[in-house]
Amino acid sequence: MTQQEERQGERMAAASQAFLAEGRQRLADAAGAQSEFLDRIQNSHRKWLDRIQSEANLAVDFANKLTSARSLTETASLFQSWTAKHMEMASEDARRALSDTQDILAAGARFWTQLGGGNGTGKGH
């Protein structure tokens, strides 16, 4: 084997090592981005489950107060209070939905960017 062939073999081995290292890094980056994406979804899910529980608690509290109401005025006041609280919760729901959607989309964009090699062009481009 000539020196030129040896150098060519060394260059090919170095290029192979660099290629493998880059591939490992891309896989690690994609796994990290995927993990972040899934964490954001799970966090959102937990918040919505808490919200559902608070809605159930509000309904139980309202029903208990309503059954113990002694006058039409007291009943109307309970409905007014429940409606105000319900509207407040609906407003919070809208803010939370927008915030969660933005967080999830941002994490998803980072995930897809990682799959594309970090340049935002997508795989193979």
mmCIF file of N, CA and C in Angstrom:
data_model
loop_
_atom_site.group_PDB
_atom_site.id
_atom_site.type_symbol
_atom_site.label_atom_id
_atom_site.label_comp_id
_atom_site.label_asym_id
_atom_site.label_seq_id
_atom_site.Cartn_x
_atom_site.Cartn_y
_atom_site.Cartn_z
ATOM 1 N N MET A 1 0.848 -1.173 0.000
ATOM 2 C CA MET A 1 0.000 0.000 0.000
ATOM 3 C C MET A 1 0.896 1.239 0.000
ATOM 4 N N THR A 2 0.539 2.168 -0.843
ATOM 5 C CA THR A 2 1.343 3.384 -0.964
ATOM 6 C C THR A 2 0.939 4.371 0.121
ATOM 7 N N GLN A 3 1.788 5.381 0.292
ATOM 8 C CA GLN A 3 1.483 6.417 1.285
ATOM 9 C C GLN A 3 0.205 7.174 0.915
ATOM 10 N N GLN A 4 0.015 7.371 -0.371
ATOM 11 C CA GLN A 4 -1.185 8.075 -0.825
ATOM 12 C C GLN A 4 -2.436 7.271 -0.460
ATOM 13 N N GLU A 5 -2.386 5.957 -0.641
ATOM 14 C CA GLU A 5 -3.518 5.108 -0.291
ATOM 15 C C GLU A 5 -3.754 5.110 1.215
ATOM 16 N N GLU A 6 -2.677 5.136 1.986
ATOM 17 C CA GLU A 6 -2.808 5.177 3.444
ATOM 18 C C GLU A 6 -3.467 6.474 3.897
ATOM 19 N N ARG A 7 -3.003 7.597 3.302
ATOM 20 C CA ARG A 7 -3.596 8.897 3.660
ATOM 21 C C ARG A 7 -5.071 8.947 3.266
ATOM 22 N N GLN A 8 -5.388 8.394 2.101
ATOM 23 C CA GLN A 8 -6.780 8.374 1.665
ATOM 24 C C GLN A 8 -7.614 7.543 2.638
ATOM 25 N N GLY A 9 -7.094 6.429 3.082
ATOM 26 C CA GLY A 9 -7.797 5.581 4.061
ATOM 27 C C GLY A 9 -7.985 6.299 5.386
ATOM 28 N N GLU A 10 -6.946 7.046 5.809
ATOM 29 C CA GLU A 10 -7.052 7.802 7.059
ATOM 30 C C GLU A 10 -8.111 8.904 6.935
ATOM 31 N N ARG A 11 -8.149 9.557 5.780
ATOM 32 C CA ARG A 11 -9.146 10.612 5.564
ATOM 33 C C ARG A 11 -10.556 10.024 5.570
ATOM 34 N N MET A 12 -10.703 8.864 4.939
ATOM 35 C CA MET A 12 -12.024 8.223 4.913
ATOM 36 C C MET A 12 -12.445 7.801 6.317
ATOM 37 N N ALA A 13 -11.502 7.289 7.109
ATOM 38 C CA ALA A 13 -11.814 6.884 8.484
ATOM 39 C C ALA A 13 -12.199 8.102 9.315
ATOM 40 N N ALA A 14 -11.479 9.201 9.144
ATOM 41 C CA ALA A 14 -11.790 10.428 9.879
ATOM 42 C C ALA A 14 -13.161 10.962 9.464
ATOM 43 N N ALA A 15 -13.454 10.922 8.165
ATOM 44 C CA ALA A 15 -14.749 11.389 7.685
ATOM 45 C C ALA A 15 -15.870 10.508 8.226
ATOM 46 N N SER A 16 -15.640 9.211 8.282
ATOM 47 C CA SER A 16 -16.635 8.288 8.826
ATOM 48 C C SER A 16 -16.893 8.575 10.298
ATOM 49 N N GLN A 17 -15.827 8.821 11.043
ATOM 50 C CA GLN A 17 -15.973 9.134 12.462
ATOM 51 C C GLN A 17 -16.752 10.441 12.661
ATOM 52 N N ALA A 18 -16.444 11.435 11.845
ATOM 53 C CA ALA A 18 -17.142 12.720 11.935
ATOM 54 C C ALA A 18 -18.620 12.542 11.592
ATOM 55 N N PHE A 19 -18.892 11.750 10.558
ATOM 56 C CA PHE A 19 -20.264 11.488 10.148
ATOM 57 C C PHE A 19 -21.031 10.795 11.272
ATOM 58 N N LEU A 20 -20.421 9.787 11.902
ATOM 59 C CA LEU A 20 -21.064 9.069 12.998
ATOM 60 C C LEU A 20 -21.299 9.986 14.197
ATOM 61 N N ALA A 21 -20.302 10.818 14.493
ATOM 62 C CA ALA A 21 -20.446 11.745 15.622
ATOM 63 C C ALA A 21 -21.588 12.728 15.370
ATOM 64 N N GLU A 22 -21.689 13.230 14.153
ATOM 65 C CA GLU A 22 -22.767 14.160 13.823
ATOM 66 C C GLU A 22 -24.118 13.456 13.920
ATOM 67 N N GLY A 23 -24.183 12.232 13.441
ATOM 68 C CA GLY A 23 -25.426 11.457 13.522
ATOM 69 C C GLY A 23 -25.848 11.219 14.959
ATOM 70 N N ARG A 24 -24.885 10.879 15.812
ATOM 71 C CA ARG A 24 -25.198 10.673 17.234
ATOM 72 C C ARG A 24 -25.710 11.964 17.858
ATOM 73 N N GLN A 25 -25.068 13.073 17.525
ATOM 74 C CA GLN A 25 -25.478 14.367 18.080
ATOM 75 C C GLN A 25 -26.883 14.738 17.623
ATOM 76 N N ARG A 26 -27.166 14.497 16.351
ATOM 77 C CA ARG A 26 -28.513 14.794 15.843
ATOM 78 C C ARG A 26 -29.566 13.945 16.536
ATOM 79 N N LEU A 27 -29.260 12.670 16.750
ATOM 80 C CA LEU A 27 -30.203 11.798 17.459
ATOM 81 C C LEU A 27 -30.417 12.275 18.890
ATOM 82 N N ALA A 28 -29.340 12.652 19.558
ATOM 83 C CA ALA A 28 -29.451 13.153 20.933
ATOM 84 C C ALA A 28 -30.267 14.447 20.970
ATOM 85 N N ASP A 29 -30.009 15.343 20.032
ATOM 86 C CA ASP A 29 -30.765 16.600 19.968
ATOM 87 C C ASP A 29 -32.245 16.344 19.697
ATOM 88 N N ALA A 30 -32.530 15.436 18.771
ATOM 89 C CA ALA A 30 -33.924 15.115 18.442
ATOM 90 C C ALA A 30 -34.621 14.466 19.643
ATOM 91 N N ALA A 31 -33.917 13.587 20.352
ATOM 92 C CA ALA A 31 -34.501 12.945 21.534
ATOM 93 C C ALA A 31 -34.792 13.986 22.613
ATOM 94 N N GLY A 32 -33.884 14.927 22.797
ATOM 95 C CA GLY A 32 -34.110 15.990 23.777
ATOM 96 C C GLY A 32 -35.290 16.863 23.396
ATOM 97 N N ALA A 33 -35.390 17.208 22.135
ATOM 98 C CA ALA A 33 -36.508 18.041 21.665
ATOM 99 C C ALA A 33 -37.828 17.278 21.785
ATOM 100 N N GLN A 34 -37.800 15.988 21.471
ATOM 101 C CA GLN A 34 -39.012 15.175 21.590
ATOM 102 C C GLN A 34 -39.438 15.082 23.060
ATOM 103 N N SER A 35 -38.478 14.908 23.935
ATOM 104 C CA SER A 35 -38.774 14.842 25.362
ATOM 105 C C SER A 35 -39.397 16.151 25.844
ATOM 106 N N GLU A 36 -38.848 17.272 25.393
ATOM 107 C CA GLU A 36 -39.405 18.581 25.758
ATOM 108 C C GLU A 36 -40.839 18.712 25.239
ATOM 109 N N PHE A 37 -41.065 18.295 24.018
ATOM 110 C CA PHE A 37 -42.401 18.348 23.408
ATOM 111 C C PHE A 37 -43.401 17.540 24.234
ATOM 112 N N LEU A 38 -43.021 16.322 24.594
ATOM 113 C CA LEU A 38 -43.913 15.467 25.377
ATOM 114 C C LEU A 38 -44.130 16.027 26.777
ATOM 115 N N ASP A 39 -43.094 16.620 27.377
ATOM 116 C CA ASP A 39 -43.242 17.246 28.695
ATOM 117 C C ASP A 39 -44.252 18.389 28.646
ATOM 118 N N ARG A 40 -44.193 19.187 27.581
ATOM 119 C CA ARG A 40 -45.139 20.303 27.443
ATOM 120 C C ARG A 40 -46.573 19.783 27.331
ATOM 121 N N ILE A 41 -46.759 18.724 26.575
ATOM 122 C CA ILE A 41 -48.101 18.152 26.417
ATOM 123 C C ILE A 41 -48.595 17.593 27.755
ATOM 124 N N GLN A 42 -47.730 16.874 28.469
ATOM 125 C CA GLN A 42 -48.127 16.316 29.768
ATOM 126 C C GLN A 42 -48.431 17.420 30.777
ATOM 127 N N ASN A 43 -47.643 18.479 30.771
ATOM 128 C CA ASN A 43 -47.892 19.594 31.675
ATOM 129 C C ASN A 43 -49.250 20.229 31.382
ATOM 130 N N SER A 44 -49.538 20.419 30.120
ATOM 131 C CA SER A 44 -50.836 20.973 29.727
ATOM 132 C C SER A 44 -51.966 20.043 30.174
ATOM 133 N N HIS A 45 -51.763 18.770 29.975
ATOM 134 C CA HIS A 45 -52.771 17.776 30.358
ATOM 135 C C HIS A 45 -53.055 17.856 31.865
ATOM 136 N N ARG A 46 -51.983 17.947 32.666
ATOM 137 C CA ARG A 46 -52.164 18.035 34.122
ATOM 138 C C ARG A 46 -52.946 19.294 34.499
ATOM 139 N N LYS A 47 -52.625 20.428 33.869
ATOM 140 C CA LYS A 47 -53.341 21.669 34.169
ATOM 141 C C LYS A 47 -54.824 21.550 33.825
ATOM 142 N N TRP A 48 -55.132 20.910 32.702
ATOM 143 C CA TRP A 48 -56.537 20.774 32.310
ATOM 144 C C TRP A 48 -57.275 19.800 33.224
ATOM 145 N N LEU A 49 -56.596 18.766 33.700
ATOM 146 C CA LEU A 49 -57.250 17.865 34.660
ATOM 147 C C LEU A 49 -57.562 18.607 35.957
ATOM 148 N N ASP A 50 -56.623 19.445 36.404
ATOM 149 C CA ASP A 50 -56.873 20.264 37.592
ATOM 150 C C ASP A 50 -58.064 21.191 37.353
ATOM 151 N N ARG A 51 -58.136 21.742 36.175
ATOM 152 C CA ARG A 51 -59.236 22.653 35.829
ATOM 153 C C ARG A 51 -60.571 21.924 35.845
ATOM 154 N N ILE A 52 -60.589 20.713 35.323
ATOM 155 C CA ILE A 52 -61.819 19.912 35.332
ATOM 156 C C ILE A 52 -62.248 19.617 36.769
ATOM 157 N N GLN A 53 -61.275 19.329 37.625
ATOM 158 C CA GLN A 53 -61.585 19.064 39.033
ATOM 159 C C GLN A 53 -62.154 20.306 39.710
ATOM 160 N N SER A 54 -61.591 21.467 39.390
ATOM 161 C CA SER A 54 -62.114 22.692 40.005
ATOM 162 C C SER A 54 -63.532 22.985 39.499
ATOM 163 N N GLU A 55 -63.798 22.667 38.250
ATOM 164 C CA GLU A 55 -65.159 22.832 37.707
ATOM 165 C C GLU A 55 -66.130 21.909 38.443
ATOM 166 N N ALA A 56 -65.716 20.684 38.683
ATOM 167 C CA ALA A 56 -66.571 19.741 39.412
ATOM 168 C C ALA A 56 -66.819 20.223 40.842
ATOM 169 N N ASN A 57 -65.773 20.743 41.485
ATOM 170 C CA ASN A 57 -65.928 21.268 42.845
ATOM 171 C C ASN A 57 -66.883 22.457 42.875
ATOM 172 N N LEU A 58 -66.782 23.323 41.880
ATOM 173 C CA LEU A 58 -67.677 24.477 41.783
ATOM 174 C C LEU A 58 -69.121 24.005 41.630
ATOM 175 N N ALA A 59 -69.340 23.005 40.783
ATOM 176 C CA ALA A 59 -70.698 22.497 40.562
ATOM 177 C C ALA A 59 -71.273 21.877 41.836
ATOM 178 N N VAL A 60 -70.456 21.125 42.560
ATOM 179 C CA VAL A 60 -70.927 20.501 43.807
ATOM 180 C C VAL A 60 -71.256 21.581 44.836
ATOM 181 N N ASP A 61 -70.380 22.565 44.948
ATOM 182 C CA ASP A 61 -70.610 23.654 45.893
ATOM 183 C C ASP A 61 -71.892 24.412 45.538
ATOM 184 N N PHE A 62 -72.065 24.683 44.264
ATOM 185 C CA PHE A 62 -73.268 25.390 43.802
ATOM 186 C C PHE A 62 -74.524 24.578 44.120
ATOM 187 N N ALA A 63 -74.488 23.304 43.832
ATOM 188 C CA ALA A 63 -75.657 22.447 44.092
ATOM 189 C C ALA A 63 -75.988 22.411 45.585
ATOM 190 N N ASN A 64 -74.967 22.318 46.407
ATOM 191 C CA ASN A 64 -75.206 22.303 47.862
ATOM 192 C C ASN A 64 -75.832 23.612 48.334
ATOM 193 N N LYS A 65 -75.292 24.725 47.857
ATOM 194 C CA LYS A 65 -75.843 26.025 48.255
ATOM 195 C C LYS A 65 -77.257 26.215 47.712
ATOM 196 N N LEU A 66 -77.485 25.745 46.497
ATOM 197 C CA LEU A 66 -78.793 25.909 45.877
ATOM 198 C C LEU A 66 -79.869 25.129 46.622
ATOM 199 N N THR A 67 -79.541 23.934 47.061
ATOM 200 C CA THR A 67 -80.540 23.130 47.779
ATOM 201 C C THR A 67 -80.839 23.695 49.159
ATOM 202 N N SER A 68 -79.919 24.485 49.693
ATOM 203 C CA SER A 68 -80.177 25.066 51.018
ATOM 204 C C SER A 68 -80.693 26.507 50.944
ATOM 205 N N ALA A 69 -80.871 27.029 49.725
ATOM 206 C CA ALA A 69 -81.389 28.394 49.573
ATOM 207 C C ALA A 69 -82.817 28.464 50.096
ATOM 208 N N ARG A 70 -83.155 29.572 50.785
ATOM 209 C CA ARG A 70 -84.448 29.687 51.442
ATOM 210 C C ARG A 70 -85.390 30.688 50.753
ATOM 211 N N SER A 71 -84.845 31.420 49.780
ATOM 212 C CA SER A 71 -85.709 32.412 49.131
ATOM 213 C C SER A 71 -85.329 32.551 47.662
ATOM 214 N N LEU A 72 -86.198 33.171 46.918
ATOM 215 C CA LEU A 72 -85.954 33.423 45.514
ATOM 216 C C LEU A 72 -84.770 34.391 45.352
ATOM 217 N N THR A 73 -84.679 35.362 46.228
ATOM 218 C CA THR A 73 -83.579 36.326 46.187
ATOM 219 C C THR A 73 -82.240 35.626 46.426
ATOM 220 N N GLU A 74 -82.198 34.736 47.389
ATOM 221 C CA GLU A 74 -80.969 33.985 47.681
ATOM 222 C C GLU A 74 -80.606 33.085 46.500
ATOM 223 N N THR A 75 -81.609 32.461 45.886
ATOM 224 C CA THR A 75 -81.382 31.603 44.717
ATOM 225 C C THR A 75 -80.836 32.415 43.545
ATOM 226 N N ALA A 76 -81.427 33.581 43.311
ATOM 227 C CA ALA A 76 -80.953 34.452 42.225
ATOM 228 C C ALA A 76 -79.519 34.905 42.480
ATOM 229 N N SER A 77 -79.210 35.233 43.716
ATOM 230 C CA SER A 77 -77.854 35.651 44.076
ATOM 231 C C SER A 77 -76.849 34.522 43.841
ATOM 232 N N LEU A 78 -77.264 33.295 44.174
ATOM 233 C CA LEU A 78 -76.387 32.139 43.936
ATOM 234 C C LEU A 78 -76.124 31.949 42.444
ATOM 235 N N PHE A 79 -77.179 32.063 41.641
ATOM 236 C CA PHE A 79 -77.007 31.937 40.187
ATOM 237 C C PHE A 79 -76.094 33.028 39.641
ATOM 238 N N GLN A 80 -76.271 34.236 40.143
ATOM 239 C CA GLN A 80 -75.431 35.356 39.692
ATOM 240 C C GLN A 80 -73.971 35.109 40.071
ATOM 241 N N SER A 81 -73.732 34.675 41.270
ATOM 242 C CA SER A 81 -72.370 34.393 41.731
ATOM 243 C C SER A 81 -71.748 33.250 40.928
ATOM 244 N N TRP A 82 -72.540 32.190 40.704
ATOM 245 C CA TRP A 82 -72.040 31.045 39.944
ATOM 246 C C TRP A 82 -71.718 31.454 38.510
ATOM 247 N N THR A 83 -72.589 32.262 37.908
ATOM 248 C CA THR A 83 -72.370 32.706 36.534
ATOM 249 C C THR A 83 -71.106 33.555 36.432
ATOM 250 N N ALA A 84 -70.905 34.460 37.379
ATOM 251 C CA ALA A 84 -69.694 35.303 37.380
ATOM 252 C C ALA A 84 -68.438 34.437 37.503
ATOM 253 N N LYS A 85 -68.468 33.474 38.404
ATOM 254 C CA LYS A 85 -67.308 32.590 38.584
ATOM 255 C C LYS A 85 -67.086 31.753 37.333
ATOM 256 N N HIS A 86 -68.155 31.278 36.745
ATOM 257 C CA HIS A 86 -68.054 30.461 35.536
ATOM 258 C C HIS A 86 -67.465 31.274 34.383
ATOM 259 N N MET A 87 -67.879 32.516 34.237
ATOM 260 C CA MET A 87 -67.341 33.393 33.189
ATOM 261 C C MET A 87 -65.852 33.667 33.428
ATOM 262 N N GLU A 88 -65.483 33.879 34.670
ATOM 263 C CA GLU A 88 -64.070 34.085 35.023
ATOM 264 C C GLU A 88 -63.243 32.852 34.652
ATOM 265 N N MET A 89 -63.761 31.686 34.970
ATOM 266 C CA MET A 89 -63.049 30.446 34.647
ATOM 267 C C MET A 89 -62.949 30.251 33.135
ATOM 268 N N ALA A 90 -64.002 30.617 32.403
ATOM 269 C CA ALA A 90 -63.964 30.485 30.942
ATOM 270 C C ALA A 90 -62.901 31.402 30.347
ATOM 271 N N SER A 91 -62.772 32.591 30.902
ATOM 272 C CA SER A 91 -61.742 33.518 30.442
ATOM 273 C C SER A 91 -60.341 32.955 30.721
ATOM 274 N N GLU A 92 -60.166 32.399 31.913
ATOM 275 C CA GLU A 92 -58.882 31.755 32.258
ATOM 276 C C GLU A 92 -58.611 30.578 31.327
ATOM 277 N N ASP A 93 -59.652 29.821 31.000
ATOM 278 C CA ASP A 93 -59.513 28.680 30.088
ATOM 279 C C ASP A 93 -58.992 29.135 28.723
ATOM 280 N N ALA A 94 -59.552 30.235 28.229
ATOM 281 C CA ALA A 94 -59.125 30.744 26.922
ATOM 282 C C ALA A 94 -57.659 31.163 26.958
ATOM 283 N N ARG A 95 -57.258 31.861 28.015
ATOM 284 C CA ARG A 95 -55.847 32.257 28.147
ATOM 285 C C ARG A 95 -54.943 31.027 28.241
ATOM 286 N N ARG A 96 -55.361 30.054 29.031
ATOM 287 C CA ARG A 96 -54.556 28.839 29.204
ATOM 288 C C ARG A 96 -54.454 28.063 27.895
ATOM 289 N N ALA A 97 -55.553 27.967 27.171
ATOM 290 C CA ALA A 97 -55.534 27.240 25.894
ATOM 291 C C ALA A 97 -54.565 27.903 24.916
ATOM 292 N N LEU A 98 -54.603 29.218 24.844
ATOM 293 C CA LEU A 98 -53.691 29.932 23.955
ATOM 294 C C LEU A 98 -52.239 29.742 24.386
ATOM 295 N N SER A 99 -51.983 29.880 25.669
ATOM 296 C CA SER A 99 -50.622 29.725 26.184
ATOM 297 C C SER A 99 -50.097 28.300 25.960
ATOM 298 N N ASP A 100 -50.939 27.315 26.274
ATOM 299 C CA ASP A 100 -50.531 25.917 26.084
ATOM 300 C C ASP A 100 -50.268 25.625 24.618
ATOM 301 N N THR A 101 -51.131 26.134 23.757
ATOM 302 C CA THR A 101 -50.951 25.903 22.317
ATOM 303 C C THR A 101 -49.640 26.515 21.835
ATOM 304 N N GLN A 102 -49.342 27.722 22.279
ATOM 305 C CA GLN A 102 -48.086 28.371 21.892
ATOM 306 C C GLN A 102 -46.880 27.571 22.390
ATOM 307 N N ASP A 103 -46.931 27.118 23.646
ATOM 308 C CA ASP A 103 -45.826 26.329 24.200
ATOM 309 C C ASP A 103 -45.621 25.029 23.428
ATOM 310 N N ILE A 104 -46.718 24.350 23.140
ATOM 311 C CA ILE A 104 -46.627 23.061 22.437
ATOM 312 C C ILE A 104 -46.131 23.262 21.008
ATOM 313 N N LEU A 105 -46.636 24.287 20.335
ATOM 314 C CA LEU A 105 -46.177 24.555 18.971
ATOM 315 C C LEU A 105 -44.705 24.944 18.942
ATOM 316 N N ALA A 106 -44.247 25.725 19.912
ATOM 317 C CA ALA A 106 -42.837 26.110 19.971
ATOM 318 C C ALA A 106 -41.953 24.885 20.208
ATOM 319 N N ALA A 107 -42.373 24.011 21.117
ATOM 320 C CA ALA A 107 -41.603 22.786 21.368
ATOM 321 C C ALA A 107 -41.625 21.883 20.136
ATOM 322 N N GLY A 108 -42.765 21.804 19.460
ATOM 323 C CA GLY A 108 -42.851 21.007 18.237
ATOM 324 C C GLY A 108 -41.956 21.560 17.144
ATOM 325 N N ALA A 109 -41.900 22.876 17.027
ATOM 326 C CA ALA A 109 -41.029 23.498 16.019
ATOM 327 C C ALA A 109 -39.564 23.178 16.317
ATOM 328 N N ARG A 110 -39.195 23.226 17.599
ATOM 329 C CA ARG A 110 -37.808 22.865 17.962
ATOM 330 C C ARG A 110 -37.526 21.405 17.628
ATOM 331 N N PHE A 111 -38.504 20.536 17.872
ATOM 332 C CA PHE A 111 -38.340 19.114 17.556
ATOM 333 C C PHE A 111 -38.098 18.918 16.063
ATOM 334 N N TRP A 112 -38.955 19.517 15.225
ATOM 335 C CA TRP A 112 -38.812 19.341 13.781
ATOM 336 C C TRP A 112 -37.542 20.000 13.260
ATOM 337 N N THR A 113 -37.141 21.109 13.873
ATOM 338 C CA THR A 113 -35.898 21.758 13.478
ATOM 339 C C THR A 113 -34.717 20.834 13.773
ATOM 340 N N GLN A 114 -34.750 20.158 14.921
ATOM 341 C CA GLN A 114 -33.678 19.222 15.266
ATOM 342 C C GLN A 114 -33.619 18.071 14.272
ATOM 343 N N LEU A 115 -34.759 17.592 13.841
ATOM 344 C CA LEU A 115 -34.773 16.500 12.868
ATOM 345 C C LEU A 115 -34.178 16.954 11.536
ATOM 346 N N GLY A 116 -34.337 18.234 11.232
ATOM 347 C CA GLY A 116 -33.809 18.774 9.982
ATOM 348 C C GLY A 116 -32.351 19.193 10.085
ATOM 349 N N GLY A 117 -31.715 18.892 11.181
ATOM 350 C CA GLY A 117 -30.301 19.217 11.318
ATOM 351 C C GLY A 117 -30.044 20.573 11.930
ATOM 352 N N GLY A 118 -31.082 21.172 12.533
ATOM 353 C CA GLY A 118 -30.885 22.419 13.234
ATOM 354 C C GLY A 118 -30.894 23.646 12.358
ATOM 355 N N ASN A 119 -31.121 23.490 11.045
ATOM 356 C CA ASN A 119 -31.115 24.670 10.180
ATOM 357 C C ASN A 119 -32.514 25.080 9.754
ATOM 358 N N GLY A 120 -33.532 24.365 10.240
ATOM 359 C CA GLY A 120 -34.912 24.754 9.968
ATOM 360 C C GLY A 120 -35.389 24.432 8.562
ATOM 361 N N THR A 121 -34.595 23.716 7.781
ATOM 362 C CA THR A 121 -34.981 23.452 6.397
ATOM 363 C C THR A 121 -35.674 22.123 6.222
ATOM 364 N N GLY A 122 -35.671 21.304 7.265
ATOM 365 C CA GLY A 122 -36.311 19.990 7.146
ATOM 366 C C GLY A 122 -35.333 18.944 6.681
ATOM 367 N N LYS A 123 -35.682 17.711 6.879
ATOM 368 C CA LYS A 123 -34.802 16.587 6.562
ATOM 369 C C LYS A 123 -34.612 16.468 5.057
ATOM 370 N N GLY A 124 -33.366 16.369 4.676
ATOM 371 C CA GLY A 124 -33.051 16.101 3.287
ATOM 372 C C GLY A 124 -32.975 17.328 2.418
ATOM 373 N N HIS A 125 -33.133 18.519 2.938
ATOM 374 C CA HIS A 125 -33.068 19.731 2.128
ATOM 375 C C HIS A 125 -31.826 20.510 2.439
#
